[in-house]
XYZ file of C-alpha atoms in Angstrom:
672
model
C 31.940 35.294 -8.771
C 34.017 32.558 -7.192
C 32.522 29.908 -4.968
C 34.146 29.203 -1.633
C 34.962 25.549 -1.290
C 35.605 24.035 2.106
C 37.530 20.834 2.649
C 35.255 18.006 3.541
C 36.112 15.960 6.642
C 35.938 12.730 4.639
C 38.484 14.000 2.115
C 40.779 15.145 4.927
C 40.624 11.714 6.600
C 41.429 10.008 3.320
C 44.373 12.351 2.749
C 45.778 11.677 6.238
C 45.445 7.953 5.697
C 47.399 8.149 2.449
C 50.131 10.245 4.141
C 50.448 7.731 6.981
C 50.772 4.854 4.567
C 53.425 6.807 2.671
C 55.392 7.541 5.850
C 55.252 3.942 6.947
C 56.365 2.723 3.556
C 59.177 5.241 3.460
C 60.318 4.407 6.963
C 60.429 0.754 6.060
C 61.888 1.182 2.619
C 64.265 4.132 3.107
C 66.990 1.537 3.495
C 67.240 -1.593 1.522
C 65.791 -4.318 3.663
C 67.944 -7.441 3.836
C 67.863 -10.684 5.750
C 69.516 -10.944 9.130
C 71.961 -13.534 7.804
C 73.015 -11.211 4.972
C 73.665 -8.387 7.461
C 75.864 -10.710 9.551
C 77.741 -11.687 6.371
C 78.392 -8.002 5.613
C 80.069 -7.615 8.994
C 82.193 -10.754 8.567
C 83.337 -9.598 5.112
C 84.183 -6.119 6.544
C 81.778 -4.358 4.190
C 80.119 -2.218 6.906
C 81.382 1.363 7.318
C 78.952 2.469 10.080
C 75.703 1.320 11.649
C 72.928 2.454 13.936
C 70.658 0.297 16.096
C 67.261 1.783 16.920
C 65.173 -0.566 18.992
C 65.126 -3.821 17.034
C 66.116 -2.241 13.674
C 69.725 -2.191 12.503
C 70.602 0.250 9.725
C 74.079 -0.046 8.183
C 76.058 2.032 5.674
C 78.265 -0.162 3.551
C 81.724 0.656 2.234
C 80.331 1.316 -1.250
C 77.878 3.885 0.113
C 74.695 1.802 -0.112
C 72.304 1.439 2.807
C 70.928 -1.740 4.273
C 68.591 -2.529 7.137
C 67.300 -5.576 8.955
C 65.435 -6.551 12.075
C 67.355 -8.047 15.010
C 66.058 -9.760 18.119
C 68.011 -7.565 20.523
C 71.352 -5.820 20.785
C 72.713 -8.503 23.116
C 71.771 -11.367 20.837
C 73.271 -9.539 17.814
C 76.638 -8.938 19.540
C 76.623 -12.520 20.797
C 76.163 -13.780 17.231
C 79.057 -11.576 16.057
C 81.297 -13.119 18.794
C 83.451 -9.973 19.370
C 83.873 -9.266 15.650
C 82.318 -5.818 15.866
C 84.627 -4.720 18.687
C 87.597 -5.793 16.612
C 86.404 -3.885 13.540
C 85.775 -0.770 15.603
C 89.292 -0.916 17.070
C 90.810 -1.502 13.644
C 88.814 1.350 12.102
C 86.874 -0.790 9.665
C 83.684 0.272 11.390
C 84.094 3.982 11.792
C 80.922 4.717 13.777
C 78.292 2.853 15.820
C 75.222 4.417 17.449
C 72.596 3.041 19.772
C 69.148 4.657 20.056
C 67.352 2.909 22.876
C 64.143 4.984 22.507
C 61.332 3.394 20.562
C 60.785 4.587 17.026
C 57.477 6.417 17.406
C 56.841 6.360 13.680
C 56.913 2.623 13.305
C 55.293 2.012 16.705
C 52.420 4.452 16.650
C 51.734 4.518 12.959
C 49.678 1.246 12.892
C 47.466 2.569 15.665
C 47.047 5.910 13.919
C 46.196 4.158 10.690
C 43.619 1.994 12.503
C 41.928 5.031 14.050
C 41.911 6.933 10.780
C 40.518 3.899 8.958
C 37.703 3.561 11.497
C 36.826 7.235 11.185
C 36.866 6.945 7.425
C 34.451 3.979 7.492
C 32.113 5.846 9.826
C 32.248 8.842 7.529
C 31.487 6.755 4.458
C 28.539 5.079 6.207
C 27.254 8.474 7.214
C 27.498 9.636 3.609
C 25.562 6.571 2.461
C 22.800 7.499 4.870
C 22.704 11.110 3.835
C 25.848 12.638 5.227
C 25.186 15.684 7.336
C 21.491 15.269 6.750
C 21.758 11.805 8.291
C 23.354 13.278 11.397
C 20.503 15.735 11.659
C 18.085 12.889 11.171
C 19.677 10.947 13.995
C 19.381 13.994 16.201
C 15.650 14.171 15.394
C 15.110 10.422 15.542
C 12.857 10.639 18.547
C 10.612 13.296 17.003
C 7.269 12.401 15.460
C 7.223 12.413 11.663
C 3.891 14.115 11.244
C 2.255 15.263 8.028
C 0.359 18.519 8.036
C -1.871 19.012 4.966
C -2.455 22.518 3.675
C -5.009 24.834 5.142
C -7.005 27.576 3.526
C -8.003 26.886 -0.081
C -6.275 23.487 -0.167
C -8.175 22.057 2.774
C -10.645 19.203 2.480
C -14.225 19.939 3.567
C -17.422 17.969 4.094
C -18.547 18.874 0.563
C -15.832 16.596 -0.807
C -17.033 13.658 1.292
C -20.040 11.838 -0.176
C -22.075 8.913 1.040
C -21.385 9.475 4.737
C -24.106 11.865 5.910
C -24.629 10.248 9.328
C -20.909 10.059 9.956
C -20.512 13.751 9.130
C -23.300 14.585 11.587
C -21.447 12.707 14.340
C -18.284 14.643 13.616
C -20.018 18.003 13.241
C -19.861 18.449 17.027
C -16.087 18.270 16.873
C -16.062 20.968 14.221
C -18.409 23.226 16.188
C -16.357 22.842 19.350
C -13.112 23.731 17.609
C -14.794 26.744 16.014
C -16.639 28.020 19.094
C -15.852 26.169 22.339
C -17.527 28.786 24.558
C -21.083 27.684 23.804
C -20.237 24.208 25.055
C -18.484 25.505 28.145
C -21.507 27.574 29.103
C -23.610 24.413 29.400
C -20.880 22.480 31.191
C -20.321 20.159 28.257
C -16.988 18.913 27.105
C -16.112 17.538 23.760
C -14.870 13.961 23.422
C -11.107 13.702 23.759
C -10.901 11.046 21.115
C -13.036 9.734 18.275
C -12.296 6.334 16.758
C -13.286 5.839 13.115
C -14.031 2.159 12.526
C -14.843 0.455 9.259
C -13.611 -1.643 6.329
C -10.661 -0.436 4.239
C -11.467 2.140 1.572
C -14.634 3.548 3.160
C -13.164 7.039 3.626
C -12.039 7.145 7.267
C -8.913 9.163 6.521
C -10.826 11.527 4.240
C -13.400 12.120 6.993
C -10.656 13.018 9.461
C -9.137 15.504 7.003
C -12.536 17.034 6.336
C -13.091 17.655 10.069
C -9.857 19.643 10.199
C -10.769 21.405 6.960
C -14.234 22.382 8.179
C -12.835 23.794 11.418
C -9.768 25.235 9.588
C -7.415 24.101 12.356
C -4.036 22.398 12.342
C -4.149 18.758 11.279
C -1.287 16.526 12.458
C -1.410 13.164 10.727
C 0.761 10.153 11.522
C 0.561 6.430 10.919
C 0.544 3.939 13.769
C 3.511 2.132 12.235
C 5.630 5.301 12.562
C 5.773 4.724 16.315
C 7.207 1.235 15.940
C 11.022 1.183 15.819
C 13.739 -1.288 16.682
C 15.304 1.120 19.167
C 14.054 1.140 22.731
C 12.186 4.259 23.789
C 11.839 5.797 20.323
C 8.110 5.065 20.018
C 7.274 6.627 23.381
C 9.442 9.629 22.554
C 7.592 10.198 19.304
C 4.244 9.993 21.072
C 5.349 12.706 23.522
C 6.650 14.877 20.698
C 3.420 14.441 18.720
C 1.238 15.735 21.509
C 3.670 18.530 22.335
C 3.409 19.746 18.732
C -0.384 19.533 18.896
C -0.557 21.559 22.110
C 1.661 24.256 20.605
C -0.677 24.557 17.577
C -3.916 24.303 19.581
C -6.671 24.160 18.467
C -5.561 21.133 16.488
C -6.561 17.643 15.439
C -4.220 14.684 15.926
C -4.984 11.881 13.496
C -3.440 8.422 13.986
C -4.082 6.196 10.995
C -4.040 2.400 11.434
C -3.853 2.737 15.211
C -4.030 -1.048 15.583
C -0.308 -1.137 14.725
C 0.473 0.376 18.129
C -2.752 -0.071 20.097
C -3.100 -3.859 20.165
C -3.960 -5.637 23.382
C -1.148 -5.840 25.903
C 0.039 -9.153 27.214
C -1.297 -11.113 24.233
C 0.460 -13.873 22.468
C 2.828 -16.619 23.450
C 4.672 -15.619 26.612
C 2.981 -12.247 26.882
C 5.855 -9.844 27.040
C 6.553 -6.258 27.966
C 7.928 -5.156 24.653
C 8.640 -1.806 23.039
C 5.181 -1.644 21.465
C 3.562 -1.841 24.876
C 5.757 0.995 26.130
C 4.571 3.091 23.211
C 0.938 2.227 23.941
C 1.400 3.105 27.612
C 2.771 6.494 26.648
C -0.188 7.061 24.320
C -2.600 6.275 27.146
C -0.768 8.674 29.454
C -0.794 11.492 26.902
C -4.529 11.141 26.240
C -5.198 11.176 29.980
C -2.896 14.138 30.435
C -5.014 16.506 28.400
C -6.609 19.189 30.440
C -10.314 19.603 29.929
C -11.174 21.415 26.699
C -7.530 21.942 25.781
C -8.453 22.367 22.123
C -6.752 19.173 20.978
C -8.913 16.355 19.643
C -7.541 12.915 18.763
C -8.977 11.087 15.758
C -7.899 7.555 14.926
C -8.818 5.049 12.241
C -8.742 1.259 12.209
C -10.435 -1.706 10.600
C -9.492 -4.037 13.481
C -11.218 -2.583 16.515
C -11.516 -6.103 17.954
C -7.786 -6.294 18.688
C -7.402 -2.879 20.353
C -6.551 -2.661 24.049
C -9.631 -2.057 26.238
C -7.818 0.722 28.092
C -7.635 2.644 24.829
C -11.380 2.406 24.218
C -12.652 3.515 27.600
C -14.376 6.899 28.105
C -11.842 9.631 28.641
C -9.625 8.403 25.842
C -11.634 7.378 22.832
C -15.043 8.418 24.060
C -16.840 7.845 20.799
C -16.712 5.303 18.016
C -18.027 6.229 14.596
C -18.638 3.314 12.268
C -17.844 4.170 8.646
C -19.453 1.310 6.767
C -20.042 0.465 3.152
C -22.122 3.114 1.382
C -25.721 2.353 0.478
C -27.187 2.850 -2.987
C -27.764 6.565 -2.390
C -24.264 7.016 -0.992
C -22.692 5.160 -3.921
C -24.478 7.434 -6.379
C -23.209 10.524 -4.555
C -19.682 9.129 -4.515
C -19.870 8.414 -8.238
C -20.983 11.988 -8.871
C -17.953 13.301 -6.964
C -15.487 11.172 -8.923
C -17.223 11.898 -12.241
C -16.837 15.689 -11.997
C -13.752 15.819 -14.201
C -14.709 12.947 -16.505
C -16.755 13.416 -19.730
C -19.575 10.869 -19.632
C -21.747 9.770 -22.527
C -25.512 10.254 -22.395
C -26.116 6.539 -21.902
C -24.177 6.541 -18.608
C -26.621 6.237 -15.727
C -24.856 6.731 -12.393
C -27.950 5.538 -10.527
C -27.842 2.251 -12.438
C -24.127 1.884 -11.717
C -24.834 2.527 -8.039
C -27.468 -0.227 -8.015
C -25.035 -2.675 -9.564
C -22.087 -1.983 -7.269
C -23.429 -3.200 -3.923
C -20.553 -3.889 -1.565
C -18.225 -1.389 -3.268
C -16.352 1.082 -1.093
C -15.609 4.662 -2.067
C -12.125 3.617 -3.144
C -13.598 0.837 -5.295
C -15.952 3.272 -7.044
C -13.130 5.709 -7.732
C -11.047 2.891 -9.184
C -14.011 1.743 -11.314
C -14.418 5.129 -13.014
C -10.678 5.487 -13.451
C -10.423 2.080 -15.144
C -13.346 3.054 -17.394
C -11.552 6.266 -18.350
C -8.388 4.332 -19.181
C -10.363 1.928 -21.371
C -12.050 4.824 -23.200
C -8.682 6.419 -23.946
C -7.317 3.078 -25.148
C -10.276 2.785 -27.528
C -9.805 6.332 -28.875
C -13.063 7.701 -27.459
C -13.922 11.241 -26.443
C -16.551 10.131 -23.936
C -16.724 7.431 -21.298
C -19.607 5.187 -22.298
C -21.649 2.673 -20.365
C -19.890 -0.146 -22.199
C -16.543 1.152 -20.902
C -17.857 1.173 -17.350
C -19.280 -2.354 -17.720
C -15.968 -3.644 -19.086
C -14.129 -1.884 -16.267
C -16.530 -3.479 -13.792
C -15.684 -6.931 -15.122
C -11.986 -6.127 -15.040
C -12.147 -5.004 -11.428
C -14.271 -8.015 -10.490
C -12.417 -10.831 -12.231
C -9.164 -9.342 -13.480
C -8.031 -8.533 -17.033
C -9.294 -10.776 -19.789
C -6.815 -13.217 -21.334
C -8.138 -13.528 -24.884
C -4.804 -14.858 -26.067
C -5.116 -17.976 -23.887
C -5.769 -20.970 -26.128
C -8.315 -23.452 -24.764
C -9.262 -26.845 -26.093
C -12.654 -26.918 -27.805
C -13.841 -29.459 -25.232
C -12.835 -27.106 -22.410
C -14.620 -24.140 -24.040
C -17.775 -26.211 -24.475
C -17.625 -27.451 -20.913
C -17.115 -23.864 -19.642
C -20.033 -22.568 -21.726
C -22.470 -25.138 -20.329
C -21.072 -24.637 -16.821
C -21.699 -20.875 -16.852
C -25.072 -21.285 -18.568
C -26.053 -23.665 -15.763
C -25.245 -21.028 -13.127
C -27.295 -18.378 -14.928
C -30.392 -20.480 -15.642
C -30.637 -21.939 -12.123
C -30.246 -18.432 -10.680
C -32.991 -17.140 -13.008
C -35.549 -19.594 -11.622
C -34.565 -18.880 -8.006
C -36.730 -15.891 -6.963
C -34.398 -14.718 -4.185
C -31.268 -14.591 -6.357
C -29.868 -11.481 -8.005
C -30.476 -10.998 -11.753
C -27.735 -11.973 -14.195
C -25.638 -9.053 -15.372
C -23.071 -10.765 -17.579
C -22.022 -14.244 -18.719
C -18.566 -14.717 -20.201
C -16.370 -17.653 -21.189
C -13.335 -15.454 -21.841
C -10.571 -16.439 -19.395
C -9.946 -13.679 -16.883
C -7.724 -13.781 -13.852
C -7.804 -17.300 -12.442
C -11.162 -18.215 -14.010
C -12.041 -19.785 -17.341
C -15.493 -18.187 -17.269
C -17.713 -16.136 -15.037
C -21.384 -15.437 -14.378
C -21.972 -12.091 -12.681
C -25.187 -11.426 -10.775
C -25.773 -7.943 -9.424
C -28.300 -7.071 -6.684
C -30.930 -4.497 -7.481
C -31.231 -3.278 -3.884
C -29.102 -3.245 -0.764
C -29.681 -6.233 1.494
C -29.016 -6.144 5.219
C -30.451 -9.530 6.221
C -30.147 -13.040 4.877
C -32.761 -15.799 5.119
C -32.557 -19.578 5.029
C -34.461 -19.857 1.765
C -32.112 -17.366 0.127
C -29.032 -19.303 1.226
C -30.509 -22.613 0.075
C -31.217 -21.144 -3.356
C -27.757 -19.575 -3.492
C -26.185 -22.995 -2.930
C -28.348 -24.386 -5.718
C -27.241 -21.657 -8.110
C -23.600 -22.254 -7.198
C -23.973 -25.975 -7.906
C -25.814 -25.269 -11.174
C -22.582 -25.321 -13.157
C -21.597 -28.801 -11.956
C -25.125 -30.105 -12.573
C -25.057 -28.719 -16.143
C -21.796 -30.572 -16.827
C -23.268 -33.819 -15.508
C -26.486 -33.563 -17.522
C -24.755 -32.560 -20.756
C -21.562 -34.615 -20.777
C -22.195 -37.279 -18.140
C -18.941 -36.302 -16.423
C -17.490 -33.628 -14.095
C -14.526 -31.304 -14.419
C -12.255 -29.961 -11.722
C -13.338 -26.439 -12.550
C -16.190 -26.728 -10.052
C -13.849 -27.051 -7.066
C -14.358 -23.418 -6.055
C -18.128 -23.830 -6.384
C -18.050 -26.853 -4.095
C -15.948 -24.986 -1.551
C -18.341 -22.014 -1.512
C -21.438 -24.209 -1.275
C -19.985 -26.235 1.590
C -18.877 -23.092 3.436
C -22.361 -21.552 3.211
C -24.016 -24.778 4.407
C -21.581 -25.093 7.316
C -22.220 -21.488 8.369
C -25.963 -22.089 8.233
C -25.628 -25.004 10.662
C -22.907 -23.796 13.073
C -23.237 -20.016 13.109
C -26.702 -18.954 11.898
C -28.791 -21.574 13.680
C -30.676 -22.553 10.495
C -30.797 -26.282 11.175
C -34.008 -27.836 12.516
C -32.011 -30.752 13.906
C -29.417 -28.770 15.883
C -31.550 -25.746 16.644
C -30.580 -22.066 17.196
C -27.223 -22.826 18.790
C -23.808 -21.558 17.758
C -21.105 -24.177 17.573
C -17.431 -23.328 17.606
C -15.338 -20.407 18.876
C -16.620 -16.904 18.437
C -13.201 -15.976 17.084
C -13.264 -18.606 14.391
C -9.905 -19.254 12.850
C -8.521 -15.809 13.641
C -5.484 -16.417 15.791
C -4.237 -13.101 17.099
C -0.911 -13.327 18.884
C -1.704 -16.634 20.507
C -5.433 -16.009 21.072
C -7.270 -19.295 20.533
C -3.958 -20.928 19.713
C -5.047 -24.138 21.365
C -8.812 -23.786 20.894
C -10.731 -27.010 21.216
C -14.243 -27.582 19.798
C -16.920 -26.755 22.346
C -19.143 -29.605 21.212
C -18.984 -33.366 21.369
C -18.113 -35.842 18.654
C -21.773 -36.806 18.465
C -22.701 -33.185 17.728
C -19.911 -32.979 15.157
C -21.429 -35.970 13.365
C -24.826 -34.258 13.351
C -23.250 -31.103 11.921
C -21.651 -33.099 9.111
C -24.965 -34.819 8.380
C -26.858 -31.509 8.219
C -24.265 -29.925 5.924
C -24.470 -32.984 3.690
C -28.268 -32.792 3.612
C -28.384 -29.074 2.706
C -25.910 -29.449 -0.136
C -27.614 -32.535 -1.548
C -31.041 -30.906 -1.493
C -29.677 -27.847 -3.321
C -28.006 -30.148 -5.869
C -31.295 -31.907 -6.488
C -33.125 -28.576 -6.929
C -30.582 -27.396 -9.508
C -30.830 -30.719 -11.347
C -34.608 -30.437 -11.559
C -34.484 -26.912 -13.020
C -31.878 -27.716 -15.660
C -33.641 -30.909 -16.650
C -36.891 -29.019 -17.217
C -35.172 -26.221 -19.170
C -32.589 -28.163 -21.111
C -33.482 -26.261 -24.295
C -32.641 -22.908 -22.667
C -29.411 -24.385 -21.334
C -28.357 -25.513 -24.800
C -29.302 -22.209 -26.480
C -27.398 -20.019 -24.004
C -24.345 -22.297 -24.076
C -24.207 -22.436 -27.870
C -24.546 -18.640 -28.099
C -21.638 -18.278 -25.672
C -19.539 -20.633 -27.753
C -20.066 -18.392 -30.775
C -19.958 -14.915 -29.185
C -18.095 -15.617 -25.884
C -20.234 -13.115 -23.904
C -23.897 -12.460 -23.174
C -25.070 -9.427 -21.225
C -28.050 -9.198 -18.898
C -30.432 -7.729 -21.485
C -29.688 -10.510 -23.945
C -30.054 -13.196 -21.270
C -33.412 -11.824 -20.105
C -34.599 -11.644 -23.712
C -33.844 -15.339 -24.092
C -35.467 -16.352 -20.830
C -38.507 -14.064 -21.025
C -39.258 -13.913 -24.741
C -37.410 -16.848 -26.344
C -35.333 -14.419 -28.396
C -33.423 -15.760 -31.375
C -29.700 -15.347 -32.000
C -30.424 -12.657 -34.608
C -32.440 -10.655 -32.082
C -29.637 -10.913 -29.542
C -27.119 -9.636 -32.087
C -29.425 -6.722 -32.849
C -29.509 -5.784 -29.151
C -25.708 -5.718 -29.068
C -25.490 -3.712 -32.309
C -27.955 -1.109 -31.006
C -25.809 -0.559 -27.939
C -22.661 -0.138 -30.025
C -24.425 2.221 -32.434
C -25.721 4.483 -29.668
C -22.285 4.606 -28.090
C -20.610 5.363 -31.439
C -23.064 8.147 -32.275
C -22.594 9.762 -28.872
C -18.805 9.698 -29.180
C -18.965 11.056 -32.737
C -21.176 13.947 -31.629
C -18.889 14.691 -28.723
C -15.820 14.615 -30.953
C -17.455 17.083 -33.357
C -18.407 19.336 -30.451
C -14.838 19.211 -29.156
C -13.452 20.114 -32.580
C -15.882 23.029 -32.901
C -14.992 24.287 -29.433
C -11.304 24.000 -30.249
C -11.742 25.923 -33.519
C -13.655 28.715 -31.765
C -10.971 28.964 -29.110
C -8.252 29.254 -31.777
C -10.299 31.900 -33.584
C -10.571 33.969 -30.417
C -6.833 33.678 -29.837
C -6.046 34.854 -33.377
C -8.553 37.751 -33.371
C -6.402 40.188 -31.305
C -3.394 39.546 -33.562
C -5.420 40.318 -36.666
C -6.791 43.516 -35.127
C -3.270 44.715 -34.301
C -2.021 44.029 -37.816
C -4.884 46.076 -39.291
C -6.219 43.217 -41.395
C -9.759 43.681 -40.079
C -11.728 46.796 -40.982
C -13.440 48.775 -38.290
C -17.208 48.870 -38.670
C -19.289 51.969 -37.829
C -20.649 50.161 -34.828
C -17.143 49.588 -33.450
C -15.935 53.179 -34.072
C -17.340 56.658 -33.505
C -20.937 57.531 -34.344
C -21.186 59.238 -37.746
C -23.899 61.195 -39.541
C -24.881 60.845 -43.156
C -22.282 63.352 -44.270
C -19.465 61.526 -42.644
C -18.984 64.095 -39.962
C -18.740 63.409 -36.357
C -21.986 63.658 -34.382
C -22.259 65.034 -30.896
């Protein structure tokens, strides 16, 4: 079977270009090109037999049969230079023939233009091929169409069962699902469903997953697009894509239109230096028009997601466009446990893994963070050759996510290691004697990320309010590392710079934002926007308080920090023995977990007892993985045995028992 091959336009253009170059070269080189002076010499020496003048080109045939050509200024100037010699040679018969072609040689005249056109077409063709050839042309034709993504429906759809830790949010969106399923019961009561629902919340909290689950629950078309897809350098493209998006949605009604990161196109109009009526504003205007253009209960619902609702245009947030805002916040302890259960479905966990405990220790984690935590733990377990994911793997993954990968190969001076050990021990011990602070989970002097050591404290419950006493004690705990260096070595290191920055920031917020200063009272000082400059907003913000007030603020911040420093110094002075023990243990073992630290602080545990605690944890983890490995091997052997059984039966290697065959009597005969 032969394949039909068609000539590509690019190949044809290249071929024509080569032919034109060949013609031009031949036209110029068909006769030997000589200088004008040499041609005049040929005439004076009577070597020319015949000649032809075409335009400004003189072609001559010499007496020996060779051809020569040259360029002349004009016929008149050439005959003037010859001074009647040519007329004499013609009369004498030396020059047998002379011809004059006054028409322009179209080959030599038009060929440069033809070559230029062909070259331009060839370049355009090559650029088109670089951008996808014919596919690029089709893409240009569809440039103004919305590039929507439509996830699968049916069995592949996402439902509410796959969304954990967002029960209230799912209840808010359940109305959308019910309307898309059965709009008549709403119409009977004169109710109409919100045209748009805006999902607001920090990154990674599951806004996009919630939108997909709404479409999956209702089993309707789901048209997803990112806000950045509307932004193009060409004028009018964004507005065109908005129109095309809603046209597609109306054709597939009932449908859900989901615009992710809508702040890319929905930012406030007229903001920034000089304002401006740019392409982004045209796109936003078209979006506003399309959302207003929906007829009541058209069966198209718009969902959008953003983590910057503060910068959206007010016209976008009014009723009739985005009627409802659903805040998708950080999951609570119950939600985190449910999320962990979802992500742990396909992961073999050891018996010592307590998802409830992990949920308690991951306050502030989003759903994406929890998924990443379990995935990192699984990767660590594989790296260690385990069959099960143990609690130690999850704890190590937690530290990796929190501080970055450990850099055990980094060589530190012994003085730096000792200083780091006492610094971290100071944090932990001061935090232990502060009743409002979270318990210590891990102390490490192994360099990780940008830190030489770290003390991790994990809250036992979710906190939604903060009090002055808690913040004062937090500052003291933060400064505990610097105080420990001063008491032990009589000197400071630059490693406490981040601690100082955090302590000062907390104290400044207490005075200027939280109203926790008795001197300045419950007054907020400074712009409500802080340092967030959005397109010129607050570009030239001036403090809204006097220099006298600024001095009072500085004095209050100084007082809060100094009092916390004094409190930390008092604790570490009274418990210098605990400080030394914890630091020396860290110098020898590099890490100390929360159980070991509490054993030291509560029961004055010895180093041998701490090592026993660590060994017990390793032993339990090893036994669990060994049991799981044996179970896996047994299951694998049974599966192989079942696979081989049919082959053995077919080959007749296994005998048929009476129970497997026909019923027989004692005489071997068949029984009825």
